[in-house]
mmCIF file of C-alpha atoms in Angstrom:
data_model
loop_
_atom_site.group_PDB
_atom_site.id
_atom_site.type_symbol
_atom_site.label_atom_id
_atom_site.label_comp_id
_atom_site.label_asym_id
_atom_site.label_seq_id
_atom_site.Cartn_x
_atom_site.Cartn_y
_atom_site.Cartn_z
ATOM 1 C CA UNK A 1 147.987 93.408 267.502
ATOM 2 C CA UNK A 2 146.120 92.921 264.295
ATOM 3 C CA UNK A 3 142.132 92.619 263.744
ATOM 4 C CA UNK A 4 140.585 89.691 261.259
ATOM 5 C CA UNK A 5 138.475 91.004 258.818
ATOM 6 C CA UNK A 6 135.128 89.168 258.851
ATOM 7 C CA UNK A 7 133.537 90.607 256.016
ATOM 8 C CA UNK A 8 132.933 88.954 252.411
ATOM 9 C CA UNK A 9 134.291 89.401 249.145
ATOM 10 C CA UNK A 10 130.978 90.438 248.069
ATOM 11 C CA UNK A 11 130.686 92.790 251.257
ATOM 12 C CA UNK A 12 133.999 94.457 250.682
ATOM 13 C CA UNK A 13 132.804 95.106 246.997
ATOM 14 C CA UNK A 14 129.348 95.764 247.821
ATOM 15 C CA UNK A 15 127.786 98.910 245.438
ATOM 16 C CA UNK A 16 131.441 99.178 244.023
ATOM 17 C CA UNK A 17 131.524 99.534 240.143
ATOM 18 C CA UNK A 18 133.339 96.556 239.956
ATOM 19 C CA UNK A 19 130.814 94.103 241.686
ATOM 20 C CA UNK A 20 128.595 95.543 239.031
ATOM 21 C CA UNK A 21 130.687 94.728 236.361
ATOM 22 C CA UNK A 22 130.699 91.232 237.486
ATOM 23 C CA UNK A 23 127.288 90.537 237.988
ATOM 24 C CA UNK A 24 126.064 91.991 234.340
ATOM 25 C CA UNK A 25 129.680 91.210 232.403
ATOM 26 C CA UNK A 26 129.658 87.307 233.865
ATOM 27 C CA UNK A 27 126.956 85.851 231.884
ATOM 28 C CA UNK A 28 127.881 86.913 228.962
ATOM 29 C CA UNK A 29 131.342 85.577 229.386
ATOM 30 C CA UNK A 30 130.183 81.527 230.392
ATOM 31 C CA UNK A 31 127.360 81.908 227.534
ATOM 32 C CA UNK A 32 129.631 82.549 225.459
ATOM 33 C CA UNK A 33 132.430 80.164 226.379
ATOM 34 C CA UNK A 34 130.215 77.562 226.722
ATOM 35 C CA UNK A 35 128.811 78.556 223.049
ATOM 36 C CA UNK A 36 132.230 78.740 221.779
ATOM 37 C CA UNK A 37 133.704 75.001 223.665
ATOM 38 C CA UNK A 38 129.950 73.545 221.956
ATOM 39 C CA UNK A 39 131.255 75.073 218.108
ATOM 40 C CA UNK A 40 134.502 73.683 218.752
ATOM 41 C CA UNK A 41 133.668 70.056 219.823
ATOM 42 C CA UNK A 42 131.459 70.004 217.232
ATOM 43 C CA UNK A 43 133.808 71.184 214.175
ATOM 44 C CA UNK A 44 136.390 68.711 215.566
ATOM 45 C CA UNK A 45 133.688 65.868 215.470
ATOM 46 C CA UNK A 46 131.741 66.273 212.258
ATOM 47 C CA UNK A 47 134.697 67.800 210.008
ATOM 48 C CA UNK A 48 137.722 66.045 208.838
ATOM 49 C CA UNK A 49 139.874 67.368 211.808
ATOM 50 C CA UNK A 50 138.789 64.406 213.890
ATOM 51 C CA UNK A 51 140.948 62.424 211.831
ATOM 52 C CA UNK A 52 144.249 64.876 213.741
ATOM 53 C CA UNK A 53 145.082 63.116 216.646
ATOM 54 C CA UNK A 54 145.236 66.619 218.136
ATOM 55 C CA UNK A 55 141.553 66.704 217.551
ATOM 56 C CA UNK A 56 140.726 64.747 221.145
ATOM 57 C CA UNK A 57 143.158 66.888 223.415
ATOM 58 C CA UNK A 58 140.827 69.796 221.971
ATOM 59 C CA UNK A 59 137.034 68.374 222.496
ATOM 60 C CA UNK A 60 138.961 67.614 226.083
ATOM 61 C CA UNK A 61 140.156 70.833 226.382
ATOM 62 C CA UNK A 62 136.672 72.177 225.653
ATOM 63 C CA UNK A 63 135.339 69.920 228.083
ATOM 64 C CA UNK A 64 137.195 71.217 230.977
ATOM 65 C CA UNK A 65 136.850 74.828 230.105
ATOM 66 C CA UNK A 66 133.323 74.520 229.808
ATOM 67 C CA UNK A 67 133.063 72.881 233.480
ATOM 68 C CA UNK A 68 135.543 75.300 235.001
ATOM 69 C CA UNK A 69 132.513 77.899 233.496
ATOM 70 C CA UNK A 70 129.633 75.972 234.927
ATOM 71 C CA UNK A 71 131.115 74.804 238.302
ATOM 72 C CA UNK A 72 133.684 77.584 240.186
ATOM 73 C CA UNK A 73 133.067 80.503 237.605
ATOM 74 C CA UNK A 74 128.726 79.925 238.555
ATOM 75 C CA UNK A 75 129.204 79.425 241.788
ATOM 76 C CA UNK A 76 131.460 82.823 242.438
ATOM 77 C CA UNK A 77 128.799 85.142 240.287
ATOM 78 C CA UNK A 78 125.848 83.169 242.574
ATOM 79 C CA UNK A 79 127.830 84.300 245.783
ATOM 80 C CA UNK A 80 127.967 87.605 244.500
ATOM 81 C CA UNK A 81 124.628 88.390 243.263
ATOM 82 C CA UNK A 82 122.804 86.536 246.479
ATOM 83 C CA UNK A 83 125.191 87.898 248.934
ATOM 84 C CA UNK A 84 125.678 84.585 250.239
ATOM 85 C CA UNK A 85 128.245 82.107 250.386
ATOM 86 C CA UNK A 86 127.095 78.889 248.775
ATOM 87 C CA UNK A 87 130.125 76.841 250.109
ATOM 88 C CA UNK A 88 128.659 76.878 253.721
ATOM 89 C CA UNK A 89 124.991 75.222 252.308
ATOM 90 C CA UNK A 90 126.789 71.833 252.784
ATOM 91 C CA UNK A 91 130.017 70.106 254.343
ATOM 92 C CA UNK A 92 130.210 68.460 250.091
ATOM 93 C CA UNK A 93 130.348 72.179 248.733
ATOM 94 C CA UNK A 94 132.828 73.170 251.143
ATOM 95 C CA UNK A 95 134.851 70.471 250.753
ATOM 96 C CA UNK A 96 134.568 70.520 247.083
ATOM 97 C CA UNK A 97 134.491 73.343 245.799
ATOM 98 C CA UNK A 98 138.263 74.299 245.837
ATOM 99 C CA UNK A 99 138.773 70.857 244.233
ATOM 100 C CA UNK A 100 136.854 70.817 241.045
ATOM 101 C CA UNK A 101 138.698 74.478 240.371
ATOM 102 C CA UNK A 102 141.841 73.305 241.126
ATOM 103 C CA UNK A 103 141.189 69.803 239.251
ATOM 104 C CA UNK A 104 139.791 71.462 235.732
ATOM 105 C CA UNK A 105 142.344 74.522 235.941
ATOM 106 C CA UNK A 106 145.077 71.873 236.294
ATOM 107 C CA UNK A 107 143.922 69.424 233.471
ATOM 108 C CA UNK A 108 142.844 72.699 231.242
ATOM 109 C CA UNK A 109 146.369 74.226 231.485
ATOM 110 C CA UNK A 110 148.136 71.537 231.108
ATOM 111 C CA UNK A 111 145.894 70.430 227.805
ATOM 112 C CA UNK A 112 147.318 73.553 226.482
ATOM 113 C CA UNK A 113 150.572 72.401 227.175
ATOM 114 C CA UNK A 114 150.185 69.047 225.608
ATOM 115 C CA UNK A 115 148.528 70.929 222.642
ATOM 116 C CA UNK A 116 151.603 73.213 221.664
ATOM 117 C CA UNK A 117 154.010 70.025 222.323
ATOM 118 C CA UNK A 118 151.971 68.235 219.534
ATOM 119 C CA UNK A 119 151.972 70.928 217.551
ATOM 120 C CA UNK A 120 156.031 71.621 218.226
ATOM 121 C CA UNK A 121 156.562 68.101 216.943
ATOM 122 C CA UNK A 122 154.233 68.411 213.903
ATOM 123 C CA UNK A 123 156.562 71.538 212.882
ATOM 124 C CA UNK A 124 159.854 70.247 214.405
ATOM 125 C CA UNK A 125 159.107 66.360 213.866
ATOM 126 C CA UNK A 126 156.672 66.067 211.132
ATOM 127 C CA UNK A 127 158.261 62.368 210.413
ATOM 128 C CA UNK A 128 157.627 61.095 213.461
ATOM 129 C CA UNK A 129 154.405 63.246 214.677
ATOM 130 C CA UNK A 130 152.250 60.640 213.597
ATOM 131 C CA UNK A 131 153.939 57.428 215.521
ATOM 132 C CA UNK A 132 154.560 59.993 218.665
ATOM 133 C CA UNK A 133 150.578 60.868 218.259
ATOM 134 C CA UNK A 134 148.249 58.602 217.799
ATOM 135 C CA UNK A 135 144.885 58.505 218.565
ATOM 136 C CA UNK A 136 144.731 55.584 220.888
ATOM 137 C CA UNK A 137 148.316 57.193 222.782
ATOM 138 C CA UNK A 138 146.243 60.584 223.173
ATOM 139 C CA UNK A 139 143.291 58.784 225.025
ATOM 140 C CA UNK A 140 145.140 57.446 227.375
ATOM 141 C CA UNK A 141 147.544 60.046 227.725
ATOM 142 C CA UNK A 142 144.053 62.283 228.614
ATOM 143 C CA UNK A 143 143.413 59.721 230.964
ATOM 144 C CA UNK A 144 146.633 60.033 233.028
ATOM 145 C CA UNK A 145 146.244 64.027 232.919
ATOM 146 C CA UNK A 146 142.723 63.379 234.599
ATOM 147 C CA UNK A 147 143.815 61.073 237.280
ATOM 148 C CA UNK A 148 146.759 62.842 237.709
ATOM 149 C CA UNK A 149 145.138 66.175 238.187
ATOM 150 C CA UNK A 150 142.380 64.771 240.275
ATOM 151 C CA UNK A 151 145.309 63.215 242.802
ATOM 152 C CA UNK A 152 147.100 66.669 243.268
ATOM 153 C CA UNK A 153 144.121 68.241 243.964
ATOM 154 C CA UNK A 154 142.512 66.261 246.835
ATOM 155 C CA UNK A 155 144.592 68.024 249.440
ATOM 156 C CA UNK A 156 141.853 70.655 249.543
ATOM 157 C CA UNK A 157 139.377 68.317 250.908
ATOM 158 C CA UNK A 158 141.142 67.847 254.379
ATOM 159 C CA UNK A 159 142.664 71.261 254.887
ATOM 160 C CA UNK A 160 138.523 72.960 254.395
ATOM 161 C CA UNK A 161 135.674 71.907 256.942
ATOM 162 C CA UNK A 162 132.506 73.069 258.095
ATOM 163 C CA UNK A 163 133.495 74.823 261.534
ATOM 164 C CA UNK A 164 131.368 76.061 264.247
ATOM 165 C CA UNK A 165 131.054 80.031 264.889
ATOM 166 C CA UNK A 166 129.514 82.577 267.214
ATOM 167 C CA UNK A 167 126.755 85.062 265.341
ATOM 168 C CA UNK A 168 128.170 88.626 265.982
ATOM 169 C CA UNK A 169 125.104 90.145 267.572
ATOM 170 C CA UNK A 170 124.112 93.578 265.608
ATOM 171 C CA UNK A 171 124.045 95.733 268.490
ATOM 172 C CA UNK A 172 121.679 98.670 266.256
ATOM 173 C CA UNK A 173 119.340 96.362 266.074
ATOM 174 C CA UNK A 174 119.315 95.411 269.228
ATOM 175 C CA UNK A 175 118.917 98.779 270.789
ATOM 176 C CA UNK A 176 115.705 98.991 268.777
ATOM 177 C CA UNK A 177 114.211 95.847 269.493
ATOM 178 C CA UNK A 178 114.625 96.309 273.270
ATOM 179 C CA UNK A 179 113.205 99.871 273.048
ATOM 180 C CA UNK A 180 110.083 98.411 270.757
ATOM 181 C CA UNK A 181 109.715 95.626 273.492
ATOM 182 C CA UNK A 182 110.379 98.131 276.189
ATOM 183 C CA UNK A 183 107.374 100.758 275.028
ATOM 184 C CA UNK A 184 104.794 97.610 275.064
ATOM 185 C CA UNK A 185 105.649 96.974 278.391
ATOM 186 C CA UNK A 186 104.084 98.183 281.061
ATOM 187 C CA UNK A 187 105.338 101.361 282.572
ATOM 188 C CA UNK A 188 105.372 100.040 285.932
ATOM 189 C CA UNK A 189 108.037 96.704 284.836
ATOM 190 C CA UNK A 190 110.884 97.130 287.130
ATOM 191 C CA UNK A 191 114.297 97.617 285.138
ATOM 192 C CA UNK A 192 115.312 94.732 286.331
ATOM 193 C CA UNK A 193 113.322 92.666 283.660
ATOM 194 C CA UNK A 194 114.625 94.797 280.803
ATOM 195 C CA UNK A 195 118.154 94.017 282.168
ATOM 196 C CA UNK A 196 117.489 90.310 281.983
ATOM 197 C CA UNK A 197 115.823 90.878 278.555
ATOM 198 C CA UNK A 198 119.047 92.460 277.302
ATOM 199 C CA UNK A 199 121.220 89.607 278.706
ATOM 200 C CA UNK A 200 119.067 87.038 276.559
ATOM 201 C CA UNK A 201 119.147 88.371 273.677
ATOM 202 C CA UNK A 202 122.476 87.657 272.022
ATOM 203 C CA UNK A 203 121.423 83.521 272.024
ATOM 204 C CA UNK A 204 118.490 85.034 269.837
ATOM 205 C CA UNK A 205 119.356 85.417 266.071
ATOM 206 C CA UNK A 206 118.216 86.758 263.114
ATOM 207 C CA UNK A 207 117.081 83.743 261.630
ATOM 208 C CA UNK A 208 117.862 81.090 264.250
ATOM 209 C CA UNK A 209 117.257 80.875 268.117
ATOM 210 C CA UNK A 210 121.240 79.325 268.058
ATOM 211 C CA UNK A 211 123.836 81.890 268.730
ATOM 212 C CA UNK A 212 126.119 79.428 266.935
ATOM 213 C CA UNK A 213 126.212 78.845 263.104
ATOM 214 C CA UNK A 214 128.122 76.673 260.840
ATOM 215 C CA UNK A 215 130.524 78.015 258.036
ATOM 216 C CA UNK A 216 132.889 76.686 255.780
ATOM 217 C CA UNK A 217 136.305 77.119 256.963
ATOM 218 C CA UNK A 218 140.552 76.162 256.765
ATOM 219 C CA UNK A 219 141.629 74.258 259.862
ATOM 220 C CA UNK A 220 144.867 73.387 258.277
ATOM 221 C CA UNK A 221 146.548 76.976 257.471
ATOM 222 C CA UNK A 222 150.390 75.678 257.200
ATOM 223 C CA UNK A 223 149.046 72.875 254.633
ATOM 224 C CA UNK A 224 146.231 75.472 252.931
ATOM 225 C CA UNK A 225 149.607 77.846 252.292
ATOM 226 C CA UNK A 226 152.207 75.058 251.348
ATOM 227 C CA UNK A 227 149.940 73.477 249.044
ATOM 228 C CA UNK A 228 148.146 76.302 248.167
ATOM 229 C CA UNK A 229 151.568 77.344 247.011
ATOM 230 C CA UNK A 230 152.683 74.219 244.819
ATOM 231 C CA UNK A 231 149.145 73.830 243.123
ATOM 232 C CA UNK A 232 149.919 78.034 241.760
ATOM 233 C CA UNK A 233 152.968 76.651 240.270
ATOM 234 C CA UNK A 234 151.651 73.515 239.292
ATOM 235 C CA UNK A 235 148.201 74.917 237.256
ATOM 236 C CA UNK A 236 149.840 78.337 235.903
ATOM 237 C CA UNK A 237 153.833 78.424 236.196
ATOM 238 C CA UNK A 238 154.839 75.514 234.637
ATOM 239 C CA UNK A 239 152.383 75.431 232.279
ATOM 240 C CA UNK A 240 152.822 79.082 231.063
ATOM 241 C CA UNK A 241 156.386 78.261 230.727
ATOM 242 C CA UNK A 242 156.347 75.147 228.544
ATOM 243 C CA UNK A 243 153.613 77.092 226.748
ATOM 244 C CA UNK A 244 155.401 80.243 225.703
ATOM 245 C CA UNK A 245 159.142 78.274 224.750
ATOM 246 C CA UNK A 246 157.065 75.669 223.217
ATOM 247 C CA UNK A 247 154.781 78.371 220.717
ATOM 248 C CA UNK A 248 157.739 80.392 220.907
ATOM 249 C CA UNK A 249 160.137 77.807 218.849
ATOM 250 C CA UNK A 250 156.583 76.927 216.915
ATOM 251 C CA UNK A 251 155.843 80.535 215.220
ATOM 252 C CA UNK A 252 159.803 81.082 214.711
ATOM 253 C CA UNK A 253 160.003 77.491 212.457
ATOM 254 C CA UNK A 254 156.934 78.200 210.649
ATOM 255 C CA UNK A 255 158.499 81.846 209.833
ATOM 256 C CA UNK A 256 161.966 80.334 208.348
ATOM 257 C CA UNK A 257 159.588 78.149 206.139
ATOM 258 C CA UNK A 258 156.747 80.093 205.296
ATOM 259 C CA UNK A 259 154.157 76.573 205.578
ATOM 260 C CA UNK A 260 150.793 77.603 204.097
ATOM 261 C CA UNK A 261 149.398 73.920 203.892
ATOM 262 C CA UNK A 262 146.198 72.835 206.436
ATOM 263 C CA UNK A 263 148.423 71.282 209.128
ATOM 264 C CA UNK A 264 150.378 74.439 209.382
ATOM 265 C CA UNK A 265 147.355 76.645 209.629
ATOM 266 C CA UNK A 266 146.229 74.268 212.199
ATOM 267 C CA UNK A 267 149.120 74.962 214.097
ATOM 268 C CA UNK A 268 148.772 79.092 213.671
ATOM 269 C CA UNK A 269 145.263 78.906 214.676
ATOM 270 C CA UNK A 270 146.008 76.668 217.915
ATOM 271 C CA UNK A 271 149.276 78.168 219.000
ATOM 272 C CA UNK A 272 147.266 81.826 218.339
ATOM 273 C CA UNK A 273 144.886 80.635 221.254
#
């Protein structure tokens, strides 16, 4: 027989050093990836690298990563430093939520993929980088990644739904109230009264007179784990893969030849992130 654990992420971690970490360490991190993605589309619109067609699959990429900061990283370091969990404000967060992480993780790992396949067939190809790779071709080859990543990523909205609980009564709290209410009574109520009073008060919340509240939930576990399952694979296991052979084959042809020119160090500096 096993017990579900009802408690938060944020409860679980509650006081630990590593909730602390969190909260204060956080911050810092989206202000300065969203600093960083801002110095990046920037240099890759005013300089001459907008003329590299690799120059829009980088603002993009800076796009995404800057989102994935704003939208899922936010909303996780909100939940933990209110204590609260902002998905079950709304049927639209709870819904959502798990869909704009999984859409921006997808298209921002697989940018990186697209990035170090460029750059493998500026090394590799140099001849034919330029017809594989233009600018037009890279917009709409953005395009697809966006739709595409936005399709494999709507299953979340109809496994999640805003389901219908019952408030746990806090039975210490309880005992106190009734023993408050109890002294103000007169000494001559019958216990009967005080029995009835106990009886009522579990439809009587903290903050609501319903003993029912709504929270954001998976209906669907069999399709949650299946698909849960493909969209890991998807977002970080493929793309990790095609990453490392791709940079892999990149740094060991710019060793044999020793390139120093600007498209090489292009290609250090982008296969180095």
């Amino acid at each position: 027989m096993t017990a579900t654990c009802t408690l938060k992420e944020y409860e679980l971690l509650d006081g630990t050093s590593t909730q602390k970490l969190f909260i204060h360490v956080t911050p810092a991190i989206i202000t300065i990836g969203l600093l960083g993605n801002i110095l990046t589309m920037c240099v890759f619109i005013i300089t001459d690298l907008k003329r590299q067609s690799v120059s829009i699959l980088t603002i993009t990429l800076a796009i995404v990563d800057s989102l994935v900061l704003l939208i899922p990283v936010s909303l996780l370091w909100l939940e933990t430093l209110l204590k609260r969990e902002l998905t079950d404000a709304s049927p639209f967060w709870c819904r959502t939520h798990g869909f704009f992480d999984l859409t921006f993780t997808c298209c921002s790992s697989w940018l990186m993929v697209f990035i170090a396949f460029e750059r493998f067939c500026a090394v590799w190809l140099p001849h034919q980088n330029k017809v594989l790779f233009t600018h037009r071709k890279i917009f709409f080859l953005v395009l697809s990644l966006l739709l595409v990543s936005t399709m494999l990523s709507t299953w979340f909205i109809f496994v999640v739904k805003m389901v219908t609980k019952t408030r746990t009564p806090n039975l210490t709290h309880t005992s106190s109230s009734i023993f408050r209410s109890s002294l103000n009574r007169s000494l001559n109520r019958n216990i009967t009264e005080n029995i009835l009073f106990w009886q009522s008060w579990p439809s009587v919340s903290d903050n609501s007179t319903s003993p029912y509240y709504a929270k954001c939930g998976v209906y669907n576990d069999s399709l949650y784990d299946s698909m849960g399952m493909v969209s890991v694979v998807i977002n970080y296991f493929l793309p990790f893969l095609f990453v490392l052979l791709l940079n892999s084959t990149v740094i060991y042809r710019l060793c044999r030849r020793g390139m120093v020119e600007l498209a090489s160090s292009i290609t250090v500096t982008l296969t180095l992130v």
